[in-house]
Coordinates of C-alpha atoms in Angstrom, one line a residue:
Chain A
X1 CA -7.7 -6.8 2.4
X2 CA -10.9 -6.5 1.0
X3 CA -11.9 -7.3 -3.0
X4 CA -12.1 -4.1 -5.1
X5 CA -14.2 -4.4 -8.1
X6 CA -13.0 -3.1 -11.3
X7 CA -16.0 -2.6 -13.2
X8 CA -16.5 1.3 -12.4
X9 CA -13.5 1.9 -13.9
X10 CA -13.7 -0.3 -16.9
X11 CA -17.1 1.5 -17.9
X12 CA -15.0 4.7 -18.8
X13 CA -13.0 2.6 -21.4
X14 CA -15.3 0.1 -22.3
X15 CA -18.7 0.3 -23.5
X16 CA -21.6 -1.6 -23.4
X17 CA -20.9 -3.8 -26.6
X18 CA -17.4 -5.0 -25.5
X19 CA -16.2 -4.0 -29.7
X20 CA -17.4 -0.4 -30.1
X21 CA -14.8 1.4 -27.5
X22 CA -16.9 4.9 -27.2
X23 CA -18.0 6.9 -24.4
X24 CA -19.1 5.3 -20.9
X25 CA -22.6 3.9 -20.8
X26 CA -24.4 4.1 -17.9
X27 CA -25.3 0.6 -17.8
X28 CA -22.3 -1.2 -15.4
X29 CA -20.5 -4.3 -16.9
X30 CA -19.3 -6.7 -13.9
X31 CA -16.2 -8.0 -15.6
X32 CA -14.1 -10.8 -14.3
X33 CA -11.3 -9.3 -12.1
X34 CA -8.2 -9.9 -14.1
X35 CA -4.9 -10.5 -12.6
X36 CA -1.2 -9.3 -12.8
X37 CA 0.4 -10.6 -16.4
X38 CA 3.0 -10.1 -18.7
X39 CA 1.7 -10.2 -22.3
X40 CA 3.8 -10.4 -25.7
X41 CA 3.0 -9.3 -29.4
X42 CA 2.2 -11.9 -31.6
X43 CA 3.8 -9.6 -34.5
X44 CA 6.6 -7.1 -33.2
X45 CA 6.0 -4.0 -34.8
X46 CA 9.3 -2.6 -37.6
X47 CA 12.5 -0.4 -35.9
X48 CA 11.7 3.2 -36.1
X49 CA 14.0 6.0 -36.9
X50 CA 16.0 8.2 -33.7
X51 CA 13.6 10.4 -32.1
X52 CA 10.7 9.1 -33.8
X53 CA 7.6 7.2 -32.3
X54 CA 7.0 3.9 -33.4
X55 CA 3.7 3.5 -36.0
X56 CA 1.9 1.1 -34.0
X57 CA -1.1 -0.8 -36.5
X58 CA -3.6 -3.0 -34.8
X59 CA -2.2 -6.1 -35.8
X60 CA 0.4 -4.9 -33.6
X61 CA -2.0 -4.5 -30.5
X62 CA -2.7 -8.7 -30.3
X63 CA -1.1 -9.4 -26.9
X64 CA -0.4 -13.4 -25.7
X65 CA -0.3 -13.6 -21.9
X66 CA 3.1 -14.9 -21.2
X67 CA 2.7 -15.5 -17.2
X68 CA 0.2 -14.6 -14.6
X69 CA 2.5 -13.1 -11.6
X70 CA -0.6 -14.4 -9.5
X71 CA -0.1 -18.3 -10.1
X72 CA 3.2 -18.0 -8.6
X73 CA 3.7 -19.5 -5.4
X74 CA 4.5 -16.3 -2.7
X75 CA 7.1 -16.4 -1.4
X76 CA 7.7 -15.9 2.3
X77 CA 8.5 -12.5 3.7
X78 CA 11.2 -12.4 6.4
X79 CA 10.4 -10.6 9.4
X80 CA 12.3 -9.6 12.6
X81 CA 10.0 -9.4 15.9
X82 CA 9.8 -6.4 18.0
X83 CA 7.8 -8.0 21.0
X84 CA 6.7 -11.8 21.9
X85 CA 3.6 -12.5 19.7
X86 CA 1.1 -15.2 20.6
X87 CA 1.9 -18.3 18.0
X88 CA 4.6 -17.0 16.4
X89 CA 8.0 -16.2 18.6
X90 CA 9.7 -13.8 20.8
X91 CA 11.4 -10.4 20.8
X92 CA 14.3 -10.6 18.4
X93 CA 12.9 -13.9 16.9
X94 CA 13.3 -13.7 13.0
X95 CA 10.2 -15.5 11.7
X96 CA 9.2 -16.4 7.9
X97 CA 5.5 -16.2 7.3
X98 CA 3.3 -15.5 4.0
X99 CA 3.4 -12.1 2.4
X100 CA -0.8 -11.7 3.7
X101 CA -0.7 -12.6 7.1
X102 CA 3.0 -11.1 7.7
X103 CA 1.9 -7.7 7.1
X104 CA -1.4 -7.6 8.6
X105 CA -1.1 -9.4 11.6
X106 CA 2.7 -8.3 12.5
X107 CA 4.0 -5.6 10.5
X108 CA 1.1 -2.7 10.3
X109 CA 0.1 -3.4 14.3
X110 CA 3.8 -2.1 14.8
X111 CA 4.5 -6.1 16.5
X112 CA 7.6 -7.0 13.6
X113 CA 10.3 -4.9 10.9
X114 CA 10.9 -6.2 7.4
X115 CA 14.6 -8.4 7.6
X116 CA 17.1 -5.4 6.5
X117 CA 20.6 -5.2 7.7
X118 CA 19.9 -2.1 10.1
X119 CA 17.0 -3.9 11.3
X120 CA 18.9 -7.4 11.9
X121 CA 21.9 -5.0 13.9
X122 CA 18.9 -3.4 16.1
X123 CA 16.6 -6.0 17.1
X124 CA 18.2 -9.8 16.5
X125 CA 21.9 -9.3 17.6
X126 CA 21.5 -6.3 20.2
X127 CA 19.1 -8.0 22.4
X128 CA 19.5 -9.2 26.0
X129 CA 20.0 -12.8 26.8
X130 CA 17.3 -12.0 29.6
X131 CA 15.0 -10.0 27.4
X132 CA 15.4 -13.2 25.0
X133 CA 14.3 -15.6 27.3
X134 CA 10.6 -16.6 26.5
X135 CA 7.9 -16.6 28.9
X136 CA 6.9 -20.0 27.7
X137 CA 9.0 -22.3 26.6
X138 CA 7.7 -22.5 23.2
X139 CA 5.7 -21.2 20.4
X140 CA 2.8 -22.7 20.7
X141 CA 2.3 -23.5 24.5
X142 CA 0.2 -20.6 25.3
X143 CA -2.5 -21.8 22.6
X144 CA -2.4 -25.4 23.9
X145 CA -2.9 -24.1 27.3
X146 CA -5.8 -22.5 26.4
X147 CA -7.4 -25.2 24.6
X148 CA -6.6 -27.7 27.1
X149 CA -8.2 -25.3 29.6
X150 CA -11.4 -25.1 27.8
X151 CA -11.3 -28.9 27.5
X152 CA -13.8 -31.7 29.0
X153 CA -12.3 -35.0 28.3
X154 CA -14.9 -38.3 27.8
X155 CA -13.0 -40.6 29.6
X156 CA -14.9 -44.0 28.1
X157 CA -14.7 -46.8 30.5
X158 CA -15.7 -50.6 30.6
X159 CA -19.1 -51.5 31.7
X160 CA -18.3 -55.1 32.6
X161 CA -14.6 -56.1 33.1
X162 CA -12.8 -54.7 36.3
X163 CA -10.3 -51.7 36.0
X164 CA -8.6 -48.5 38.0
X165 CA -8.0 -45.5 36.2
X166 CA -4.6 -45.4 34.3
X167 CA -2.6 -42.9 32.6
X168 CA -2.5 -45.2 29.5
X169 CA -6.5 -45.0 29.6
X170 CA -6.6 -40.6 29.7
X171 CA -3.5 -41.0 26.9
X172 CA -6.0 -43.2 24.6
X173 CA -8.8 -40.7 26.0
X174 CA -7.0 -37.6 25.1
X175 CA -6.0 -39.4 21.5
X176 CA -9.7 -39.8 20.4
X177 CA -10.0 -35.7 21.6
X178 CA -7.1 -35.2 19.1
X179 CA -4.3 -34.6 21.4
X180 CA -1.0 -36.8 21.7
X181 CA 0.2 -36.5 25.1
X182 CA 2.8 -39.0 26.4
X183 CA 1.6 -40.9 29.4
X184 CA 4.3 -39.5 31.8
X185 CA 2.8 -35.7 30.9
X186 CA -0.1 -37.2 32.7
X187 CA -1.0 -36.9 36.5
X188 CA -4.1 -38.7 38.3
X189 CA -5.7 -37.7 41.1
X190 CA -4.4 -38.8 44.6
X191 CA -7.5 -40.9 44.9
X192 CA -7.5 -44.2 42.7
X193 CA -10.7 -44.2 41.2
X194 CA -12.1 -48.1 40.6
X195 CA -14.6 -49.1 38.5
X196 CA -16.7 -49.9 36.6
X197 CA -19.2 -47.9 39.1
X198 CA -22.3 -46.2 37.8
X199 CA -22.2 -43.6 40.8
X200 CA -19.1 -42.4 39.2
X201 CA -21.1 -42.0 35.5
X202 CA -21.0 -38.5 34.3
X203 CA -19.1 -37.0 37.4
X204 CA -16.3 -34.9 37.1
X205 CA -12.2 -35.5 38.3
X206 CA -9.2 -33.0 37.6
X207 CA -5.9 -34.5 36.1
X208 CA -2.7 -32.2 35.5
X209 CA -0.9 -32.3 32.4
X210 CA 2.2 -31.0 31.8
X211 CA 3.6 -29.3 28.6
X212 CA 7.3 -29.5 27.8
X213 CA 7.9 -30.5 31.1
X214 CA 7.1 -27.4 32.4
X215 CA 3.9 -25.4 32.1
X216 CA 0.9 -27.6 33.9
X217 CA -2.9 -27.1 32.9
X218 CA -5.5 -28.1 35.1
X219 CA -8.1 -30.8 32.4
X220 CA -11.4 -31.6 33.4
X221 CA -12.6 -35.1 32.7
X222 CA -15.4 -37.1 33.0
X223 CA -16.3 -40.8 33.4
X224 CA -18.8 -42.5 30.9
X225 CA -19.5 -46.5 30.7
X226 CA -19.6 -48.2 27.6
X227 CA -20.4 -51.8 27.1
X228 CA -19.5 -54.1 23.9
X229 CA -22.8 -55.4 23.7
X230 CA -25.4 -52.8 22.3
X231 CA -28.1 -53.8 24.7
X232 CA -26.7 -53.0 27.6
X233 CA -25.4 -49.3 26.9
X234 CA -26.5 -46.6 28.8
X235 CA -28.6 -43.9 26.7
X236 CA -27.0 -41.6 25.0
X237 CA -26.3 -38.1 26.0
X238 CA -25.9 -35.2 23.5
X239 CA -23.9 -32.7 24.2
X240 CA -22.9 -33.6 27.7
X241 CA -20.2 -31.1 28.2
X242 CA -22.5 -28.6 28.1
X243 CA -24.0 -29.4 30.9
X244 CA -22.9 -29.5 34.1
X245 CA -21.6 -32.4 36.8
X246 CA -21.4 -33.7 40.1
X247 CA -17.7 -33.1 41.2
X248 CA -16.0 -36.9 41.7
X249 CA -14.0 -36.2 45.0
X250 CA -16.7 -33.8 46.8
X251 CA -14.6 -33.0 49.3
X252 CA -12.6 -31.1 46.8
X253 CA -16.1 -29.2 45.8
X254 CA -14.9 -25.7 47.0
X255 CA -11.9 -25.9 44.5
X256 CA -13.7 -27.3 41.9
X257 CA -17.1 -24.9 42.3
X258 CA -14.5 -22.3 42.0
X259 CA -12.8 -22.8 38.9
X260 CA -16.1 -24.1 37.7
Chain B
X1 CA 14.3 28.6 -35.6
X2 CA 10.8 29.0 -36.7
X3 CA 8.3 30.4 -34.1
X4 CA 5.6 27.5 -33.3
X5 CA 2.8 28.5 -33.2
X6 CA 0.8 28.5 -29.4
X7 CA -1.9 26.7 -30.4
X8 CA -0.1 23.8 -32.3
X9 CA -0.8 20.3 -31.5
X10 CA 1.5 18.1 -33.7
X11 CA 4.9 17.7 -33.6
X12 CA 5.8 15.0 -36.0
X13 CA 9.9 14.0 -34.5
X14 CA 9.7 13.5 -30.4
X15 CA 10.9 16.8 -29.0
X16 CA 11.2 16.1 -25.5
X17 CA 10.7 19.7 -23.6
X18 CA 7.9 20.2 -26.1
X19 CA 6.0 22.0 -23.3
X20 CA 8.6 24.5 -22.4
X21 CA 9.2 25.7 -26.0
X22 CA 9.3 29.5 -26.7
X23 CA 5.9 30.6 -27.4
X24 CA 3.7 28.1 -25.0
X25 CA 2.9 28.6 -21.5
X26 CA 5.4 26.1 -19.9
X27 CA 8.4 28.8 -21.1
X28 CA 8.0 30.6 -18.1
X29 CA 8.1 27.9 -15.3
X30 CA 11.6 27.3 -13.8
X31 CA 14.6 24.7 -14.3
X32 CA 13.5 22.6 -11.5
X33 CA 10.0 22.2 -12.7
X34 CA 11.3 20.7 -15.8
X35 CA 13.7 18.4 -14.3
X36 CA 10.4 16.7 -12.8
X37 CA 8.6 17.0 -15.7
X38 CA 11.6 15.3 -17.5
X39 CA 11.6 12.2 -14.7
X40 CA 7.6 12.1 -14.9
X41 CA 6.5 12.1 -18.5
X42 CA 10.4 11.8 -20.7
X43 CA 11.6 9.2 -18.8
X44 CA 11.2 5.7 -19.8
X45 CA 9.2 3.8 -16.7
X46 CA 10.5 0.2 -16.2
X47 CA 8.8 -2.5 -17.9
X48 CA 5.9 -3.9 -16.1
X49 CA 3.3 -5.6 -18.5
X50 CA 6.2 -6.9 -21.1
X51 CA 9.8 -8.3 -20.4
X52 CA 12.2 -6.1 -22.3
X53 CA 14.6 -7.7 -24.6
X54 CA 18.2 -6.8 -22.8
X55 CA 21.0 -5.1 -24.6
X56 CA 21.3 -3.0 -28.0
X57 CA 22.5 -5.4 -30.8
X58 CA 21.0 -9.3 -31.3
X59 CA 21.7 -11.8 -34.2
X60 CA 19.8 -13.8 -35.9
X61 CA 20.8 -17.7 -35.7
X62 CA 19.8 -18.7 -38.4
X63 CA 21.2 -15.8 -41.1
X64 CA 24.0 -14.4 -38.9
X65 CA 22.5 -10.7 -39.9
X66 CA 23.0 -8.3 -36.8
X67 CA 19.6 -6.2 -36.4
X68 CA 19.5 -3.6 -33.9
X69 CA 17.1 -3.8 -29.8
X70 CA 14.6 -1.2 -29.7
X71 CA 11.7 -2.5 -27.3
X72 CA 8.6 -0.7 -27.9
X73 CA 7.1 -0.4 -24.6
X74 CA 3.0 -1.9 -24.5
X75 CA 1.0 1.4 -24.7
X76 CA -1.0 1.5 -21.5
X77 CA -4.3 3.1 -20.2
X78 CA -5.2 5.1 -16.8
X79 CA -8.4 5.8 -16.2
X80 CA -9.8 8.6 -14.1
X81 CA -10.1 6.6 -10.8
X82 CA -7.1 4.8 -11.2
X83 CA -5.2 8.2 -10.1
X84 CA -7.1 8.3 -6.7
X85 CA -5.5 4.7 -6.2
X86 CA -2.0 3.1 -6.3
X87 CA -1.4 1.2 -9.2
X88 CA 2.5 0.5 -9.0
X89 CA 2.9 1.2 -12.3
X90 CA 0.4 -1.1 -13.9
X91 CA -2.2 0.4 -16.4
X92 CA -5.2 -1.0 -18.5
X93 CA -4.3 -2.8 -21.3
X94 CA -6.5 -2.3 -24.2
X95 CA -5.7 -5.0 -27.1
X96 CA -6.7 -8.0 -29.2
X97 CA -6.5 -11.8 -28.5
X98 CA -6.0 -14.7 -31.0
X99 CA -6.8 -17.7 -29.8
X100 CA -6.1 -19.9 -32.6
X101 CA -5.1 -19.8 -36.2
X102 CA -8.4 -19.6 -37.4
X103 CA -10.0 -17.8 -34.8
X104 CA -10.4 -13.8 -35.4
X105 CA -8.8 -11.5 -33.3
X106 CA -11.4 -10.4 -30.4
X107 CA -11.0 -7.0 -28.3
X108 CA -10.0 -7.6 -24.8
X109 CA -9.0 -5.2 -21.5
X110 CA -6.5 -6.4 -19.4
X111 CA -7.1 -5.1 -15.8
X112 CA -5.1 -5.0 -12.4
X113 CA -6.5 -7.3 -9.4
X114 CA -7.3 -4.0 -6.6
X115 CA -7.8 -4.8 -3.3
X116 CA -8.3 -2.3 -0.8
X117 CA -5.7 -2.0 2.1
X118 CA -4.0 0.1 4.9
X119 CA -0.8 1.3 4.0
X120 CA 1.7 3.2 6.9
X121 CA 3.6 5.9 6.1
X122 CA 6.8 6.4 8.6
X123 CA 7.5 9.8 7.8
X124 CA 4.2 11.5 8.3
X125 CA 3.0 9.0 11.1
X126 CA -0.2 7.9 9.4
X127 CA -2.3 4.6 8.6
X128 CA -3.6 5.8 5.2
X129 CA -6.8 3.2 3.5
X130 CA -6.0 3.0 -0.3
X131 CA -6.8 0.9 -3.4
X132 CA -3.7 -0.9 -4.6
X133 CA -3.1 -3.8 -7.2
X134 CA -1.2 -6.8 -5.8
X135 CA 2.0 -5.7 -8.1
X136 CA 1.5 -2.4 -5.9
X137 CA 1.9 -4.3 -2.3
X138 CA 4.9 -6.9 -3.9
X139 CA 6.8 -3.8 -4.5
X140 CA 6.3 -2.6 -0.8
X141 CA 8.2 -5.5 0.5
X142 CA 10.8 -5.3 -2.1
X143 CA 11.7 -1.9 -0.8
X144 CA 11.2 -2.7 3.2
X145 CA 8.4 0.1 3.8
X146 CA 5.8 2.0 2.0
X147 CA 8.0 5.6 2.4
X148 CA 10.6 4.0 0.8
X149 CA 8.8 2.6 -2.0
X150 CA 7.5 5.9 -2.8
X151 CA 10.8 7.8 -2.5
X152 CA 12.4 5.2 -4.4
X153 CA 10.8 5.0 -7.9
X154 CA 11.1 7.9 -10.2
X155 CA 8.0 9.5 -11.2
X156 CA 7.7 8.1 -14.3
X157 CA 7.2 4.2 -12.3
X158 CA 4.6 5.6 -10.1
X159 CA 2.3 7.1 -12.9
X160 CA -1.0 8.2 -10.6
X161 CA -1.5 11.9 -9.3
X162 CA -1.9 10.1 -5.9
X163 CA 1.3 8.4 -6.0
X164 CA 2.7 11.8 -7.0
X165 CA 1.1 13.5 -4.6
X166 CA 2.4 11.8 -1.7
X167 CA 6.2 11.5 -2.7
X168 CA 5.4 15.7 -3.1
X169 CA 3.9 15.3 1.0
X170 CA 7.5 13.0 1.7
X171 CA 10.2 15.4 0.4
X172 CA 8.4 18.4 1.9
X173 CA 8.1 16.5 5.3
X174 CA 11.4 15.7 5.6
X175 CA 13.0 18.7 4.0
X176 CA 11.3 21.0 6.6
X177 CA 11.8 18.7 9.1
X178 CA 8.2 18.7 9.6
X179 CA 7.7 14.7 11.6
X180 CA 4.8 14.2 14.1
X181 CA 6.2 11.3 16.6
X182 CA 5.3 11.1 19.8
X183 CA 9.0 12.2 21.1
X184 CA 12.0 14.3 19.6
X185 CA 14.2 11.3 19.5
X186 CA 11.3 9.4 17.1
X187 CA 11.6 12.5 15.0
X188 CA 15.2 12.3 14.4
X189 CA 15.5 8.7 14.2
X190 CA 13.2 8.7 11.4
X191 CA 14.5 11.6 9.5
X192 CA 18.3 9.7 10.0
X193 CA 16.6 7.0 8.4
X194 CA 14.8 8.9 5.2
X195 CA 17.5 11.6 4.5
X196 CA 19.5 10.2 2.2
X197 CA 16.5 10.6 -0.7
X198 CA 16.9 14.2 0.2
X199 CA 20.7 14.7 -1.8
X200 CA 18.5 13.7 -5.2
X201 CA 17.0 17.2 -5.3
X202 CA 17.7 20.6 -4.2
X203 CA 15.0 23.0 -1.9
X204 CA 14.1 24.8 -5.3
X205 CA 12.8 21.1 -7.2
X206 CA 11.3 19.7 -4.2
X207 CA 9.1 23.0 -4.1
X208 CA 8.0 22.0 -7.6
X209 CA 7.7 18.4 -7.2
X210 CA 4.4 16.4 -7.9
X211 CA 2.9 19.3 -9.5
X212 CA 0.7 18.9 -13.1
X213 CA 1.4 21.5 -15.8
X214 CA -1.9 23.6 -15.1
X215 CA -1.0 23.5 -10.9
X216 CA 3.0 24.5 -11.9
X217 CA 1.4 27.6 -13.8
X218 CA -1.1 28.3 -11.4
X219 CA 1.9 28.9 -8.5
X220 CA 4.1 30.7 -10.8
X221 CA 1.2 33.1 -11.7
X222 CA 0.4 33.4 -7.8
X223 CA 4.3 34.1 -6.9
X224 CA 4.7 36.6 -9.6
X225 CA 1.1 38.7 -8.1
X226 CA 2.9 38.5 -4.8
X227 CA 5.7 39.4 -5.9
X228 CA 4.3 42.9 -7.0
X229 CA 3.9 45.9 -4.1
X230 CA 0.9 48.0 -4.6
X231 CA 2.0 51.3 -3.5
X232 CA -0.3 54.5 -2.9
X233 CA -1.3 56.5 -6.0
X234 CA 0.1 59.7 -4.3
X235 CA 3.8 58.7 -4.0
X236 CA 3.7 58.4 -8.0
X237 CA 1.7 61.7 -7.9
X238 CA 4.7 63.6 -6.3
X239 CA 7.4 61.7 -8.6
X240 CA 5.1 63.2 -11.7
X241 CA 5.1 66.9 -9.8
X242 CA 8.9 66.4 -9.2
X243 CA 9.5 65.7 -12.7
X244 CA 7.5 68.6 -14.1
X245 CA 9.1 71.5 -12.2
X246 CA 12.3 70.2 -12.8
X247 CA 11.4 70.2 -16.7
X248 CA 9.9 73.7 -16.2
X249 CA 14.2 75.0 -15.2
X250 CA 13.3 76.4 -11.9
X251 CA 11.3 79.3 -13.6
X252 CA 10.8 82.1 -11.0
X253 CA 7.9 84.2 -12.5
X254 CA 4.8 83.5 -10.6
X255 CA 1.8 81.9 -12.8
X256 CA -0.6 84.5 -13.1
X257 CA -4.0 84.1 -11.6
X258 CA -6.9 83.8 -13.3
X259 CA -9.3 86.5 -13.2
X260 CA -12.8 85.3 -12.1
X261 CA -16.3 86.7 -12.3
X262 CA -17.7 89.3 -9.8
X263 CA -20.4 86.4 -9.5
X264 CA -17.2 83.6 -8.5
X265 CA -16.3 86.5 -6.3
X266 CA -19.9 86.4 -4.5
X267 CA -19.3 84.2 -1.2
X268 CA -22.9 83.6 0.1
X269 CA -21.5 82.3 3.6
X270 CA -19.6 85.6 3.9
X271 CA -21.1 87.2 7.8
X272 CA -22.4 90.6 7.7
X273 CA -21.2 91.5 11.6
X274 CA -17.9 91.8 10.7

């Protein structure tokens, strides 16, 4: 939806003094776009005969604004799904969303029907138990795929103390990154990789991680070591996943190059 | 009755067919005309800017006196464009506010919040780009589709000649049957759906649906021309010869010939040979 801007259509009725009501002036007034409202008379104008129209005075034109119908809070529109949509559920899924988004993004494209009785008989109870079944097992995995896909994780390592690579470490990784993903989602390479090792600085390993225990996405990591002491940190690299790395495991390099 | 006259502009009581009376223009349009114009302009449209005060009779609490309902609807505007737009019934409100007790009363406009949208229409198969206020797109849910919405409310709710215009395209769309889906079964799926607003009018209304007062006298001005045969000049020519020997009684006596001039008698193209 796009704003519309009422002013052409107030310089008909209004003129350019906002108290002499006369004939349109050429000069535009940009008035504040008013919303929906209810208004009441401050003085309710006398009963009038049968058949005869009220005598309205101007005192009896003072309106008070009772409500504007736009400070309510919308309420959600119920719609019934006619296909699997991206983020929002699959055939025969009846889904509550805001008025807005409801009708642009499901019911003009042709993708959802409003919540009716006919509707409910024709696409929520009459469809097959095999049609129902989703291609992924929820909502929201397809978007998490994709951004888990797109994903290089900064694994952040010690620079001093001894460790191998440990789901708990790509768990605390992957929290920093903004994801919560419980440590047995998480699958290492076959490989242990030992550190700390500055040959492995900046290079690039695969891990799996697997959604609802089911879909798996392929997440690109890389190694960086950081030390406690400010001194002895290695220089700072901005934007390093923009560039590109040395695979870890080069005997994996065709794989790797590939999906690259 | 007294005659009024054609070019009178008052009436002082409310006469509600007051453009149909003997002696103005409308007299001459058709029953099912006036049965729109009666749901258009006589009708009372639902309350939209004001919350009417229900039932007929209230009492006062304090005095006990019982004072009769009459809710005096707030007198609203429509500007030009707003008729090329769909308003939902809302209008411009022209009026005064009084802030405080000692403030003066200051004029104010009350305008709808437009926003331009896409709107689908089932029945003629069409994504259509239009101007609506957000009371306009609230009522499109309510009803579970824009067709419905439009077929639904009288005339009188839907107020602008585009509103009109379309519920006029609707009826006539599903009356002849006239759907443009992609397959038959579409077609009748979708007039199964709509029919049922069909059984509010007959053929005859639906004809004259939609239409302003000038439009309705412009088509009954075109049927009645069409309606007339223009036959040859010569066919009235032999009625008129008919009619006259019959009046003369079959008179036998041959009508004597005129005598002409030697020089009439002359004929220059006469040939000497023969």
């Amino acid at each position: 939806m796009t704003g519309y801007c009422a002013s052409r259509l107030v310089t008909g009725v209004l003129g350019w003094n906002g108290h002499c009501l006369r004939a349109p002036s050429t000069v535009p007034l940009i008035l504040q776009i008013r919303n929906t409202f209810i208004l009441q008379r401050r003085t309710p104008p006398g009963l009038t005969k049968k058949n005869k129209r009220p005598k309205l005075r101007s005192r009896h034109y003072v309106y008070d604004l009772v409500e504007d119908t736009n400070l309510r809070k919308q309420e959600n529109l119920n719609v019934i799904l006619t296909s699997y949509v991206q983020g929002f559920g699959v055939k025969g899924d009846r889904v509550s969303v805001k008025p807005k988004l409801a009708y642009e993004k499901l019911l003009l494209p042709g993708l959802a029907v409003y919540a009716t009785r006919e509707n409910v008989k024709m696409y929520e109870e009459s469809v097959d138990k095999e049609e129902k079944t989703p291609a992924f097992s929820s909502a929201s995995v397809e978007r998490t795929v994709g951004i888990l896909s797109r994903q290089i994780l900064a694994v952040v390592m010690n620079l001093e103390t001894e460790w191998t690579l440990q789901p708990w470490h790509l768990r605390i990784s992957f929290r920093k990154a903004g994801f919560i993903v419980p440590e047995y989602a998480i699958e290492l390479p076959e490989e242990p990789i030992k550190g700390p090792n500055l040959d492995l600085e900046g290079k690039e390993f695969k891990i799996t991680v697997t959604i609802n225990k089911s879909e798996t996405v392929p997440v690109r990591c890389r190694i960086h070591h950081w030390s406690t002491n400010p001194g002895d940190r290695l220089p700072y690299v901005q934007d390093h996943w923009q560039q590109t790395a040395e695979p870890l495991f080069p005997d994996n390099q065709k794989s790797f190059q590939s999906d690259q | 009755m007294s005659k009024i006259p054609f070019n009178a502009t008052y009436i002082k009581r409310f006469v509600p067919d007051a453009p149909f009376i003997r002696g103005r223009p409308g007299e001459v349009l058709p029953e099912a005309y006036k049965k729109f114009w009666r749901e258009w302009k006589i009708q009372k449209p639902k309350p939209v800017h004001y919350i009417a005060e229900p039932g007929r009779w209230k009492r006062n609490p304090e005095t006990g006196e019982v004072s009769k309902v009459q809710n005096v609807p707030i007198p609203l505007k429509f500007p030009k464009d707003s008729h090329q737009q769909l308003w939902g019934g809302e209008g411009v409100i022209q009026g005064y506010q009084k802030k405080g007790k000692y403030n003066h009363r200051v004029p104010h406009f009350w305008v709808p919040n437009l926003k331009s949208t896409i709107v689908y229409s089932e029945i003629l198969n069409k994504y259509m780009t239009v101007v609506v206020a957000d009371n306009t797109m609230k009522l499109i849910h309510e009803n579970f589709g824009f067709d419905h919405y439009i077929l639904k409310t009288p005339a009188c709710d839907l107020q602008s000649d585009l509103a009109l215009k379309l519920k006029r395209k609707l009826l006539t769309a599903l009356n002849n049957k006239d759907l443009n889906h992609e397959s038959q079964e579409k077609n009748e799926m979708v007039y199964e759906k709509y029919k049922q607003y069909l059984s509010k009018y007959t053929a005859e209304e639906i004809e004259w649906y939609g239409l302003t007062m000038e439009e309705a006298l412009t088509k009954y001005n075109q049927e009645k021309e069409d309606r007339k045969t223009i036959e040859p000049l010569k066919l009235q020519y032999r009625l008129d010869l008919i009619q006259e020997l019959l009046e003369r009684g079959g008179e036998t006596e041959p009508v004597p010939e005129e005598k002409k001039s030697w020089l009439l008698r002359i004929n220059p193209f006469h040939s000497k040979k023969s």
